[in-house]
Short mmCIF file of C-alpha atoms and ligand atoms in Angstrom, two decimals:
data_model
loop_
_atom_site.label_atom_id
_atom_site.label_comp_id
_atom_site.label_asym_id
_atom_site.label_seq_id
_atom_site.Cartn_x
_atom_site.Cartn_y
_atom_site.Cartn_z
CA UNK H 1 10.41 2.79 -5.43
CA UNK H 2 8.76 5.50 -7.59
CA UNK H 3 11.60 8.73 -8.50
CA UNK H 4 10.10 12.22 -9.03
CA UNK H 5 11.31 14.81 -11.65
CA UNK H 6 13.47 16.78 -10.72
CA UNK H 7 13.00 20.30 -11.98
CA UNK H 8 15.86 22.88 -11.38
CA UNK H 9 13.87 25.52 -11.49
CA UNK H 10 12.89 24.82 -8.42
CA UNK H 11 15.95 24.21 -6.97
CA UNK H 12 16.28 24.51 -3.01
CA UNK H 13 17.84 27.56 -2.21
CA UNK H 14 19.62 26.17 1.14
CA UNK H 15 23.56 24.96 0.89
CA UNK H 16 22.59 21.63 1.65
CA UNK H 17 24.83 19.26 -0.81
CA UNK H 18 23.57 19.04 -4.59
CA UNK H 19 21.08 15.38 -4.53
CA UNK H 20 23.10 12.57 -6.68
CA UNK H 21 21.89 12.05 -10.16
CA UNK H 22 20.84 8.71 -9.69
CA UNK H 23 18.25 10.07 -7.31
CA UNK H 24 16.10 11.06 -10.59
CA UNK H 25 16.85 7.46 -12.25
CA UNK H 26 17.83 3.96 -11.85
CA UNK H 27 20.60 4.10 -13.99
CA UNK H 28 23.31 4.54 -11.37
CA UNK H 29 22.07 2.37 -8.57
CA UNK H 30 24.46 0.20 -6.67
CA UNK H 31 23.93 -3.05 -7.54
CA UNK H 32 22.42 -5.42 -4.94
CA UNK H 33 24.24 -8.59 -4.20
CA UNK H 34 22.38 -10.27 -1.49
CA UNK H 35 20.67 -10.18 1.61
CA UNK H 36 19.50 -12.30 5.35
CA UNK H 37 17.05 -11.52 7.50
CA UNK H 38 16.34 -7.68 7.51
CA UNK H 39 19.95 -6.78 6.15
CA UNK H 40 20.57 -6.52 2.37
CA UNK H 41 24.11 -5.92 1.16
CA UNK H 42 25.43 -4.08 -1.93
CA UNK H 43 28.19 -5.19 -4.47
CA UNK H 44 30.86 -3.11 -2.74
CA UNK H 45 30.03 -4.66 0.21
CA UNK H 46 27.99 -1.69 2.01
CA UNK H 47 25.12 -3.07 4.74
CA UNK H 48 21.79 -1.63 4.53
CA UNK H 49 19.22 -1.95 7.04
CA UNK H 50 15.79 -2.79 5.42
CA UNK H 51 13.45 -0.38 7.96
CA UNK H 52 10.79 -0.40 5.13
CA UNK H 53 10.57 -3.90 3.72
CA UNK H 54 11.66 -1.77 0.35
CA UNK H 55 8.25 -0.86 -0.57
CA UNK H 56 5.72 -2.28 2.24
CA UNK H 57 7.05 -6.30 0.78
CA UNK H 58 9.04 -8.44 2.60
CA UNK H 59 7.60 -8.51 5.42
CA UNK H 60 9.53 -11.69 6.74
CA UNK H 61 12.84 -10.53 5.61
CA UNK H 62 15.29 -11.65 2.96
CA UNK H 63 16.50 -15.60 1.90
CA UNK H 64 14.36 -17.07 4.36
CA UNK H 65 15.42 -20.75 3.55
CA UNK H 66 11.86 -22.52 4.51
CA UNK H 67 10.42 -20.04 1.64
CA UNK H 68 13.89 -20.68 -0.76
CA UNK H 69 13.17 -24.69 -0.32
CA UNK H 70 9.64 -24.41 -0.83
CA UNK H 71 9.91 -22.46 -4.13
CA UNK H 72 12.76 -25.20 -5.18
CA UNK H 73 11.03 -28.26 -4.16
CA UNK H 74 7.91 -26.49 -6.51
CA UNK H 75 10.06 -25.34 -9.17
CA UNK H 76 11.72 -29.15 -9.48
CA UNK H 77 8.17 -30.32 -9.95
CA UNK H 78 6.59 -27.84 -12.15
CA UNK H 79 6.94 -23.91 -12.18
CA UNK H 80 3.33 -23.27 -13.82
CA UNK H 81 0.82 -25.14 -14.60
CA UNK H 82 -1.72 -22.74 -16.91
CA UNK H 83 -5.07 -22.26 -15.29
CA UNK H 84 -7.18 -23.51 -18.53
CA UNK H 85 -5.58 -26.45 -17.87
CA UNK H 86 -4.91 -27.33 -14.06
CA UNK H 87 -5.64 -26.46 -10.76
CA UNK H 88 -2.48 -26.98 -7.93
CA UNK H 89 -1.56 -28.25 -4.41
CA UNK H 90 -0.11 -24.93 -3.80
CA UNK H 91 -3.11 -22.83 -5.41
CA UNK H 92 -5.37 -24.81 -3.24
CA UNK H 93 -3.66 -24.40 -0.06
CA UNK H 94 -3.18 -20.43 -0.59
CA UNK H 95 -6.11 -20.48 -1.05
CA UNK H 96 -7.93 -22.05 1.94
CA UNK H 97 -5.10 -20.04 3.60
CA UNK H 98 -6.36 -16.95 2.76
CA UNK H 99 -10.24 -18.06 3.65
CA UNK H 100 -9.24 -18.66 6.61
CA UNK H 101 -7.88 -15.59 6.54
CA UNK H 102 -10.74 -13.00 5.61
CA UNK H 103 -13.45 -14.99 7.57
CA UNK H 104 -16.76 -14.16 6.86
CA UNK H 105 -18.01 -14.04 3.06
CA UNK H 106 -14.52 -13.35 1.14
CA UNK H 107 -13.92 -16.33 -0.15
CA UNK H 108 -13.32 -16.36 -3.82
CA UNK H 109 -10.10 -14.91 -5.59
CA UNK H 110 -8.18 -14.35 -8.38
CA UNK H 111 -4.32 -14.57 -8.45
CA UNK H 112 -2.37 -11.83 -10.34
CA UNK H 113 1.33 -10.86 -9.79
CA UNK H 114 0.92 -7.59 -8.11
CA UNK H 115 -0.85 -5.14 -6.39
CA UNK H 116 -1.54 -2.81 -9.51
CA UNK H 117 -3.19 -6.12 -11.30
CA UNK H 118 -4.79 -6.94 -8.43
CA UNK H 119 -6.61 -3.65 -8.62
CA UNK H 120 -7.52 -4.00 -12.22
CA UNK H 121 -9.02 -7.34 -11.08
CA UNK H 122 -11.43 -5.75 -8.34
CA UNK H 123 -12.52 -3.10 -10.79
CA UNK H 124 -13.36 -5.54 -13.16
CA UNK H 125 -15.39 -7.79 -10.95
CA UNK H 126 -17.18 -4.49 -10.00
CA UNK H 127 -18.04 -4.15 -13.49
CA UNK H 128 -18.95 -7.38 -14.16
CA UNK H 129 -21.24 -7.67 -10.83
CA UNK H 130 -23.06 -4.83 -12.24
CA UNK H 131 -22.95 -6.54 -15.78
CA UNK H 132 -24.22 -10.23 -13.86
CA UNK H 133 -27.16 -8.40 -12.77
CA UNK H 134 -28.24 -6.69 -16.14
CA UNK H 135 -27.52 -2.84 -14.62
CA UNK H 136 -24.89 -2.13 -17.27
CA UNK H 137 -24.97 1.91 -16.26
CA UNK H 138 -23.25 1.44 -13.54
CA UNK H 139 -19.82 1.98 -14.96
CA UNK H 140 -18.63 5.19 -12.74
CA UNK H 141 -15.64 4.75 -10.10
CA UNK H 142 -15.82 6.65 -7.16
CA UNK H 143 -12.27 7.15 -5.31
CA UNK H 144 -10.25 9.57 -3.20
CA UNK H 145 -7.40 12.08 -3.49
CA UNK H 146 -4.30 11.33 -1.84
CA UNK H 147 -4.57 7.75 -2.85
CA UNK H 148 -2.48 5.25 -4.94
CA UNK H 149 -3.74 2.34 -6.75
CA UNK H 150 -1.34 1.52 -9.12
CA UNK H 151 0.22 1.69 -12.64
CA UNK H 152 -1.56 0.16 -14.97
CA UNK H 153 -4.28 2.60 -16.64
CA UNK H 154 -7.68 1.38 -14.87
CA UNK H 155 -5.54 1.56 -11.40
CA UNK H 156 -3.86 4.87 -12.09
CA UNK H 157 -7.58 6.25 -13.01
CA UNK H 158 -8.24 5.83 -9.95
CA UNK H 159 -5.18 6.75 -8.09
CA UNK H 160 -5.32 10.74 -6.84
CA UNK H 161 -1.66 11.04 -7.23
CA UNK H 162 -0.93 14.00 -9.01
CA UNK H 163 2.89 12.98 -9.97
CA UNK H 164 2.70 10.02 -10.88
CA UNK H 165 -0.56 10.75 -13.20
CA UNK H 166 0.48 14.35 -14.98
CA UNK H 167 2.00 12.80 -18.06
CA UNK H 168 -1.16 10.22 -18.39
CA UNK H 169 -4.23 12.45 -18.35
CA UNK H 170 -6.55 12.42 -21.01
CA UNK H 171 -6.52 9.06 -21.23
CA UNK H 172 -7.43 7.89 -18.43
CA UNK H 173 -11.38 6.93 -17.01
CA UNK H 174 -13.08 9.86 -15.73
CA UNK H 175 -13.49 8.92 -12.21
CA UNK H 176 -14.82 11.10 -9.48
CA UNK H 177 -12.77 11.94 -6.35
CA UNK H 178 -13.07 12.68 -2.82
CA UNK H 179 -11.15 14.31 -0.15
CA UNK H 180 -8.83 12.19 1.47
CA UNK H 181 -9.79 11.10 4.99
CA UNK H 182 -7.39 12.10 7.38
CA UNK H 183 -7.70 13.52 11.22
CA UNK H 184 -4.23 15.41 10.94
CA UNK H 185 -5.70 16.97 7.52
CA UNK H 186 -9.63 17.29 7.61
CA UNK H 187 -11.79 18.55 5.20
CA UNK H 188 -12.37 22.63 5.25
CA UNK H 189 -15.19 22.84 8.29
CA UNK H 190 -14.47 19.53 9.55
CA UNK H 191 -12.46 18.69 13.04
CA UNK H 192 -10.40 15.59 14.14
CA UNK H 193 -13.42 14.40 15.32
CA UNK H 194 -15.93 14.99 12.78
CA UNK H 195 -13.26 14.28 9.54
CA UNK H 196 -14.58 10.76 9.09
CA UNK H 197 -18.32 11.16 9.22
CA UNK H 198 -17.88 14.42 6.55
CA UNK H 199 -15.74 12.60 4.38
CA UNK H 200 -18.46 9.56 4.22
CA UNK H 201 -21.47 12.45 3.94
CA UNK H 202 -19.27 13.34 0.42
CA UNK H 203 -19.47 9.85 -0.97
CA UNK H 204 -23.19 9.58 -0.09
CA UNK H 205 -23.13 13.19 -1.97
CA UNK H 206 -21.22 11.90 -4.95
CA UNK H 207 -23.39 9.26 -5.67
CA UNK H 208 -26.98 11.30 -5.26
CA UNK H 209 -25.17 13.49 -7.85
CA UNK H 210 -24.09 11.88 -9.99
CA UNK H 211 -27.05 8.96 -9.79
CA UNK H 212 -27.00 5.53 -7.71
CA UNK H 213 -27.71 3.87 -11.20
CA UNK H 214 -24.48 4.98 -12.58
CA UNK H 215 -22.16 4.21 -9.66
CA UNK H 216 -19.90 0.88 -10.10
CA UNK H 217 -17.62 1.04 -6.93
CA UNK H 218 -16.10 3.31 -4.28
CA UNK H 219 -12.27 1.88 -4.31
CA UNK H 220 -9.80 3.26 -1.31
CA UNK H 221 -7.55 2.20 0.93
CA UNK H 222 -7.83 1.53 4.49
CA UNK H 223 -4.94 2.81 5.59
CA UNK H 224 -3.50 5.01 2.95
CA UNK H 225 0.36 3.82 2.12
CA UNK H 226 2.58 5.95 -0.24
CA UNK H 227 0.48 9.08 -1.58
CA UNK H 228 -0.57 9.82 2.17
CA UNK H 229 1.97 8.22 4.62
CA UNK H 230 0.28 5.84 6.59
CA UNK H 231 -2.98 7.70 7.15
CA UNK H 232 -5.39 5.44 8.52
CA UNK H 233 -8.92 5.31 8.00
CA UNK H 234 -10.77 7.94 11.06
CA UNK H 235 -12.72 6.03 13.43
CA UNK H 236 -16.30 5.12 11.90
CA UNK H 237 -15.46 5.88 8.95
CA UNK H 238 -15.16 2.56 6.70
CA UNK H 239 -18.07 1.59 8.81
CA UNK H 240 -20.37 4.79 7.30
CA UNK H 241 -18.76 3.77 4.00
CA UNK H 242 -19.77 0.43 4.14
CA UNK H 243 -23.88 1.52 4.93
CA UNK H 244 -23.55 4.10 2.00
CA UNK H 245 -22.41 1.36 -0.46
CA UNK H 246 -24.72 -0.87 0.76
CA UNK H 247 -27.85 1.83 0.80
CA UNK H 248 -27.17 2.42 -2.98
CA UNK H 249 -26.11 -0.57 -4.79
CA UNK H 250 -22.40 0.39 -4.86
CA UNK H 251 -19.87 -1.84 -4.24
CA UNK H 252 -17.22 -1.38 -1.82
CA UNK H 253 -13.75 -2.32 -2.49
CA UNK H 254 -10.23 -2.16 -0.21
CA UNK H 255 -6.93 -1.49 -1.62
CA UNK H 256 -5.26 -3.26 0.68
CA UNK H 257 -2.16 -4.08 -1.29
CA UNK H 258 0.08 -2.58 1.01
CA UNK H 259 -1.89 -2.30 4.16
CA UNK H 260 -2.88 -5.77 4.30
CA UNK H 261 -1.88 -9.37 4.45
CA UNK H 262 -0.57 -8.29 8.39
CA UNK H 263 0.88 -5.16 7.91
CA UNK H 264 -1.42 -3.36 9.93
CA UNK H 265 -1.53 -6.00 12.97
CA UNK H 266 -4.02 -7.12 11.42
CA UNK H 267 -4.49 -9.80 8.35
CA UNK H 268 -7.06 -7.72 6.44
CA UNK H 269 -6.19 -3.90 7.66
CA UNK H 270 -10.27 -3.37 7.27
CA UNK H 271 -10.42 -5.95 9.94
CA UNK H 272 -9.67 -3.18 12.73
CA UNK H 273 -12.40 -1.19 11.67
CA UNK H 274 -15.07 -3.88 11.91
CA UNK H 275 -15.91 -3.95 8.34
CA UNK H 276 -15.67 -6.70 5.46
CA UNK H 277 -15.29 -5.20 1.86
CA UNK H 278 -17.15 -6.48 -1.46
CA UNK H 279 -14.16 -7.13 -3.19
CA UNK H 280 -10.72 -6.40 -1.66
CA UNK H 281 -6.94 -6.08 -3.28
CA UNK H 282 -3.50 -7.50 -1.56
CA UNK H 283 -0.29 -8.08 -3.39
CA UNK H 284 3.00 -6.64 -1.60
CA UNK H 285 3.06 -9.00 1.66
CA UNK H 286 1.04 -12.41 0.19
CA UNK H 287 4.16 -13.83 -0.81
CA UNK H 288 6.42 -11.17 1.13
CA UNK H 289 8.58 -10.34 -2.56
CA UNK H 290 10.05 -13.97 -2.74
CA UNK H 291 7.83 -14.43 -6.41
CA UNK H 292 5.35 -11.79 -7.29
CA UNK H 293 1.81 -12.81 -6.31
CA UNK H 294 -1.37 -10.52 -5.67
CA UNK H 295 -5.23 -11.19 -5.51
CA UNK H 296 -8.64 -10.04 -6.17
CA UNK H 297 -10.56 -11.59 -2.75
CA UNK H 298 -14.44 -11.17 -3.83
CA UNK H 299 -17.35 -12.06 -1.63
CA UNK H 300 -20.41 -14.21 -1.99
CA UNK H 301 -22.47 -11.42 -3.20
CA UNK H 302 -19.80 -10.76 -5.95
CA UNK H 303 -18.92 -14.51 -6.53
CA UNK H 304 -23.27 -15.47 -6.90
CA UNK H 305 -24.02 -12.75 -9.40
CA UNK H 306 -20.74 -13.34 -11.48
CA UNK H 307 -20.53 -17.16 -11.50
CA UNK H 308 -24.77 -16.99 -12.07
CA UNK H 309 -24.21 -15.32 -14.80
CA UNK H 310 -21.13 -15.96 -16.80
CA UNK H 311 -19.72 -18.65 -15.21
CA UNK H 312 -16.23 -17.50 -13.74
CA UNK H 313 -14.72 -13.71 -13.69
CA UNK H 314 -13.62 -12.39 -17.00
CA UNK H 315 -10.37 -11.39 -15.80
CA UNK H 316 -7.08 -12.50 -15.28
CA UNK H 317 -3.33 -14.04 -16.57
CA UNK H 318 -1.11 -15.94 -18.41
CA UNK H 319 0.51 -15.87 -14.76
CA UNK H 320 -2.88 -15.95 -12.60
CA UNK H 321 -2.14 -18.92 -10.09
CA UNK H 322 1.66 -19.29 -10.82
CA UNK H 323 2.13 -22.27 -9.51
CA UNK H 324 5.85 -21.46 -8.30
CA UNK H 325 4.39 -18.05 -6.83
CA UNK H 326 1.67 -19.89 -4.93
CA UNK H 327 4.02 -21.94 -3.09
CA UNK H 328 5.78 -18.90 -2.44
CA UNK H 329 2.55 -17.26 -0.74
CA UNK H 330 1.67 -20.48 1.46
CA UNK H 331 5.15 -21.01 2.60
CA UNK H 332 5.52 -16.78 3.84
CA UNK H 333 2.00 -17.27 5.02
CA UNK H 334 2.76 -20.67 7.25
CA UNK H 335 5.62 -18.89 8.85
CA UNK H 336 3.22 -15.66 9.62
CA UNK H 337 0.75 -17.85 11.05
CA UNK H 338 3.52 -20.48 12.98
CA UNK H 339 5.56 -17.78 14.91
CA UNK H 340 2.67 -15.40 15.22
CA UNK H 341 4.01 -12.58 13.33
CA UNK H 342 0.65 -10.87 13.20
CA UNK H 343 -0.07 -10.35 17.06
CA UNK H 344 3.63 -9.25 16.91
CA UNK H 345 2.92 -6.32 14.58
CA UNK H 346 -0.28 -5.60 17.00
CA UNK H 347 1.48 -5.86 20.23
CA UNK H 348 4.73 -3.95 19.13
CA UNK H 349 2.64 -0.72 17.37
CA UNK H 350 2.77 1.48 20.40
CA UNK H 351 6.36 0.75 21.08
CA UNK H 352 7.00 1.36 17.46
CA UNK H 353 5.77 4.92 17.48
CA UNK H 354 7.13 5.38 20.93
CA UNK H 355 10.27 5.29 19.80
CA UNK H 356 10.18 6.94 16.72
CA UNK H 357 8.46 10.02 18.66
CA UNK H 358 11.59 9.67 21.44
CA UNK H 359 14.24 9.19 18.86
CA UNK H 360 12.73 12.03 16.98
CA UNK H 361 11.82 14.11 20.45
CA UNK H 362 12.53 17.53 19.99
CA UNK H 363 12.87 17.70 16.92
CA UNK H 364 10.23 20.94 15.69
CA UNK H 365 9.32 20.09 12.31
CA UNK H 366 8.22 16.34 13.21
CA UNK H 367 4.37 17.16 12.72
CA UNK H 368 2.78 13.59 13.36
CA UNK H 369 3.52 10.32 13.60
CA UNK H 370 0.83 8.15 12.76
CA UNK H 371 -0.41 4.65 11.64
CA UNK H 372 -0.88 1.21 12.25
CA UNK H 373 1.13 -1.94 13.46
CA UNK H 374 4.34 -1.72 11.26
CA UNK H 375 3.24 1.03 8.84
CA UNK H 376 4.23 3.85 10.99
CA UNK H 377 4.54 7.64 9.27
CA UNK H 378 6.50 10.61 10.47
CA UNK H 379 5.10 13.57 8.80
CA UNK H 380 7.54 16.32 8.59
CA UNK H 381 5.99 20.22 8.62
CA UNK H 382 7.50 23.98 8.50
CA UNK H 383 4.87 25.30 11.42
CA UNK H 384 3.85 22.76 13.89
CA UNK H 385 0.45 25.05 14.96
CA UNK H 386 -0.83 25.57 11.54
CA UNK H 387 0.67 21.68 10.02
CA UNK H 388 1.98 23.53 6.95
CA UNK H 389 3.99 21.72 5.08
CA UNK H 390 7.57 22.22 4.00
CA UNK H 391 8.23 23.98 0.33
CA UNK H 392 8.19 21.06 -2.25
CA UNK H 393 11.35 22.91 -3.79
CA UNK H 394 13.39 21.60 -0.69
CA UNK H 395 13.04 18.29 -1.88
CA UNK H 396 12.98 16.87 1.28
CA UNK H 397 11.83 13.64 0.95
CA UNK H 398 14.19 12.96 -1.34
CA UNK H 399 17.19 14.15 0.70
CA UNK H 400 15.84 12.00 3.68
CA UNK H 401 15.79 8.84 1.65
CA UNK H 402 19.04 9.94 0.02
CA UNK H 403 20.74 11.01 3.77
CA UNK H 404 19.36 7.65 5.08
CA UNK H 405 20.77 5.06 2.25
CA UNK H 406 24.05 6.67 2.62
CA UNK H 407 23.50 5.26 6.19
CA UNK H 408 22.82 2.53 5.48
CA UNK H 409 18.76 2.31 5.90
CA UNK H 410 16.35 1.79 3.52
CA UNK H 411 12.85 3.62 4.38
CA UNK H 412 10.36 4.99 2.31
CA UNK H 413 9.96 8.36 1.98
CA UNK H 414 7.10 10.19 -0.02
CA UNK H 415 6.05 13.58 -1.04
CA UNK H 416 2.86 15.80 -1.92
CA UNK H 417 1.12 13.99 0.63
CA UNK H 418 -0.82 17.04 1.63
CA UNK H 419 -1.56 18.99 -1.92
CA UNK H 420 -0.06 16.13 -4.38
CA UNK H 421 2.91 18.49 -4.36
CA UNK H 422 4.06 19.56 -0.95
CA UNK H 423 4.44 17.90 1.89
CA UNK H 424 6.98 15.32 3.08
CA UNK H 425 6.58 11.60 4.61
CA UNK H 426 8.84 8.89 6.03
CA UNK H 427 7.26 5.44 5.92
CA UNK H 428 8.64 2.78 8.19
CA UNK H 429 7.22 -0.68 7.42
CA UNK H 430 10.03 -2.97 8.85
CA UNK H 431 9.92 -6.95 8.27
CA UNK H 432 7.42 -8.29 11.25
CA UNK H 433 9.91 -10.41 12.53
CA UNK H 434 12.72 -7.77 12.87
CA UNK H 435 14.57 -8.05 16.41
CA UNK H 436 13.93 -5.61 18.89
CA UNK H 437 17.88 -4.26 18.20
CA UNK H 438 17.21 -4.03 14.57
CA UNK H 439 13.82 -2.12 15.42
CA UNK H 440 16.26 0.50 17.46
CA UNK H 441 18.49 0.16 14.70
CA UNK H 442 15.61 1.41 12.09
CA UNK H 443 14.20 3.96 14.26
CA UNK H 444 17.63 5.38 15.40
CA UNK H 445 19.23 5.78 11.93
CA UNK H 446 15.75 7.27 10.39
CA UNK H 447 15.69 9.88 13.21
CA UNK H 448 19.24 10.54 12.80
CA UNK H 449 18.97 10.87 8.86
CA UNK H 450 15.92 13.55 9.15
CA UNK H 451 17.72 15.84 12.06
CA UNK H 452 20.77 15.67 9.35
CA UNK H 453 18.88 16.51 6.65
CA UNK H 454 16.81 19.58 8.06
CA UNK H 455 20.11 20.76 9.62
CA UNK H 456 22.30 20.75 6.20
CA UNK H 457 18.71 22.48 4.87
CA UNK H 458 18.59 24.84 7.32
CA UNK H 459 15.10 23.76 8.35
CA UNK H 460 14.81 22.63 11.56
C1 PLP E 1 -2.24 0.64 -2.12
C2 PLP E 1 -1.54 0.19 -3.37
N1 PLP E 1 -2.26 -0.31 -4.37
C3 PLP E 1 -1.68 -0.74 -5.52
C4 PLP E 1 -0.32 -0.65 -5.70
C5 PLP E 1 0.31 -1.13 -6.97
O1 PLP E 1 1.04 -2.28 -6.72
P1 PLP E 1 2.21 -2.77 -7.69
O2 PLP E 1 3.29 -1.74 -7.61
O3 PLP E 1 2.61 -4.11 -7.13
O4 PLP E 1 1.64 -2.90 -9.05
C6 PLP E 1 0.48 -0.14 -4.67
C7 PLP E 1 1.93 -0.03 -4.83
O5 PLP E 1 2.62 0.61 -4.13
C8 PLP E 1 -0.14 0.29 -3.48
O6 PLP E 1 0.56 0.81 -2.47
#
């Protein structure tokens, strides 16, 4: 989980208790001890309720034993075998797995061992597509505001997420960006209605501007997770996207490290929208955080030019295909597929926000809930009619996570979802085979923990 500075400057002005130090660092953390199922427990003893998978990961709960014995029975045989030298059982199997899968033309990867490596994978296929095919100028990343790609410096170039980027720029790409493409939000001039079609009209604009022949990629992410809250793609939108990319020779490529692998209801989140990416990213849910595993999925189009060319993708690991990791991924993945975990996200998603919209009913400063299967967003506002946003100084965010780990649930809340600075979040993202009492467990202790929070603030 990514911690803010804190300035006191800007200091909330409300009585609400001071926020704990350790808020601002990991340095005073209670120390984890273990965990079952969608419970994790602390050294003292304390129960939390995981109601966001930590960050958008394990999405089939903690010590499964299937997974444990699977990543035992691997380790006993060997943990790694380096990809120079050897190919795997388990490296096959994810992979014919995750064909399976995608469907249609996605059928080539490369393993990394997370979602911000995963990222730097798809930009560098992009690159070297463009490279395969002897059009070398087209080095330029288009991507979007409000949008988080990762750490490393290629995937924070791309990220619009002012926070996280501040102390970074100058040396990162130059990449151009976009309005983010949201109904609650749209673009000046734009409605509900018409947000999706104007935010595809500026990508087609980008690229006439700044030259077709120049233009690598258009990265973003489906459904946009921590620097929006959920905010899924407007109807017809990736769909627009994908005939832009395809008009001018730009290749199209979904984050979908936290959105996908089921999340959404769906095993690829672009799935719901009808549309199959170039090159696509997952991480967070492969191998649900039992080993860290992510991959670049590429196409045919992607996987012809590149193995024409050169052979194989220039990118990748000491760690790409961890064997150990692997056998993580296919064991989380057999257990999605075997108890259906993926038509239980779908069918449970209007419950879901059901009762998060009861528990939370009226409650003024709840502004939208919003998302898709079990990556569900409350969006928290001072004025309801205009959607403005709380005052970044209140912290508020912050106090909400704070109020609801003192209660014993662990969600994830964000901030500057609306101007990179204000504006305040609460993702839920709760393991897809959480019982229906745990669900009422998340959702009742999230609600509770915001209607505390914006009472001891004095804002709602
Ligand atoms: C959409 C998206 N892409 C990339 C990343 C980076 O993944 P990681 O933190 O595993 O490097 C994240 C992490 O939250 C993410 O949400």
């Amino acid at each position: 989980m990514a911690f803010f500075p804190f300035n006191k400057a800007n200091a909330p002005m409300s009585t609400a208790k001071p926020l704990p130090a350790h808020i601002h660092s990991t340095g005073s953390l209670p120390k984890v001890a273990w965990a079952k199922g969608s419970y994790v427990y602390d050294a003292d003893g304390k129960r939390y309720i995981d109601g966001s998978g930590g960050p958008a990961v394990y999405c089939i709960g903690h010590s499964n034993t299937e997974v444990n014995d699977a990543i035992k029975h691997q380790l006993d045989r060997i943990a790694h075998g380096y990809r120079y030298n050897f190919s795997s059982d388990a490296l096959e199997e994810l992979t014919e797995i995750i064909r399976a899968r995608c469907g249609g033309t996605l059928k080539h990867m490369v393993y990394v061992t997370g979602g911000s490596e995963a990222v730097e994978s798809c930009l560098k296929l992009a690159l070297q597509y463009h490279a395969a095919r002897g059009e070398m100028s087209r080095r330029r990343f288009i991507a979007r505001e409000r949008s988080w790609h990762g750490n490393t410096l290629g995937a924070l170039s791309v990220s619009g997420f002012l926070e996280r980027k501040k102390a970074f720029e100058g040396s990162l790409l130059d990449v151009s960006r976009l309005s983010p493409a949201n109904v609650y939000r749209p673009v000046p001039g734009a409605t509900a209605e018409t947000a999706g079609e104007a935010c595809a009209k500026e990508l087609e604009d980008e690229i006439i501007r700044v030259g077709p022949e120049r233009i690598c990629a258009f990265i973003f992410e489906p459904v946009v997770g921590a620097a929006g809250g959920c905010v899924p793609a407007p109807p017809g939108y990736a769909m627009r996207v994908r005939d832009i990319c395809d008009r001018y020779g730009v290749i199209m490529i979904s984050d979908e490290v936290m959105s996908g692998a089921g999340r959404c209801g769906t095993w690829r989140a672009l799935e719901a929208d009808g549309v199959e990416p170039d090159i696509m990213a997952v991480a967070k849910g492969l191998a649900a955080g039992y080993l860290p595993l992510g991959a670049a999925i590429y196409n045919d189009k992607v996987a012809d030019a590149i193995h024409g060319a050169h052979g194989a993708p220039m990118t990748g690991h000491t760690f790409t295909g961890h064997t150990a990791c692997c056998a993580a991924g296919v064991a989380v993945q057999k257990i999605v597929k075997r108890e259906k975990l993926i038509e239980r996200v779908a069918a449970n998603e209007g419950k879901l926000k059901a009762m998060i919209a009861e528990a939370l009913a009226g409650v003024e400063a709840v502004g939208d809930i919003r998302g898709r299967g079990y990556f569900i967003a409350t969006e928290l506002v001072a004025d309801r009619a205009t959607r403005k946003p709380f005052d970044a100084s209140h912290k508020l965010f912050m106090r909400v996570r704070q109020q609801a780990f003192d209660n014993g649930l662990i969600c994830y809340p964000v901030g500057g979802n609306v101007d990179g600075i204000n504006g305040d979040v609460v993702i839920l993202a709760p393991p897809y085979n959480a019982s229906d009492a745990e669900l009422t467990e998340i959702v009742d202790k999230m609600a509770a923990s915001v209607k505390q929070v914006l009472k001891e603030t004095g804002l709602g």
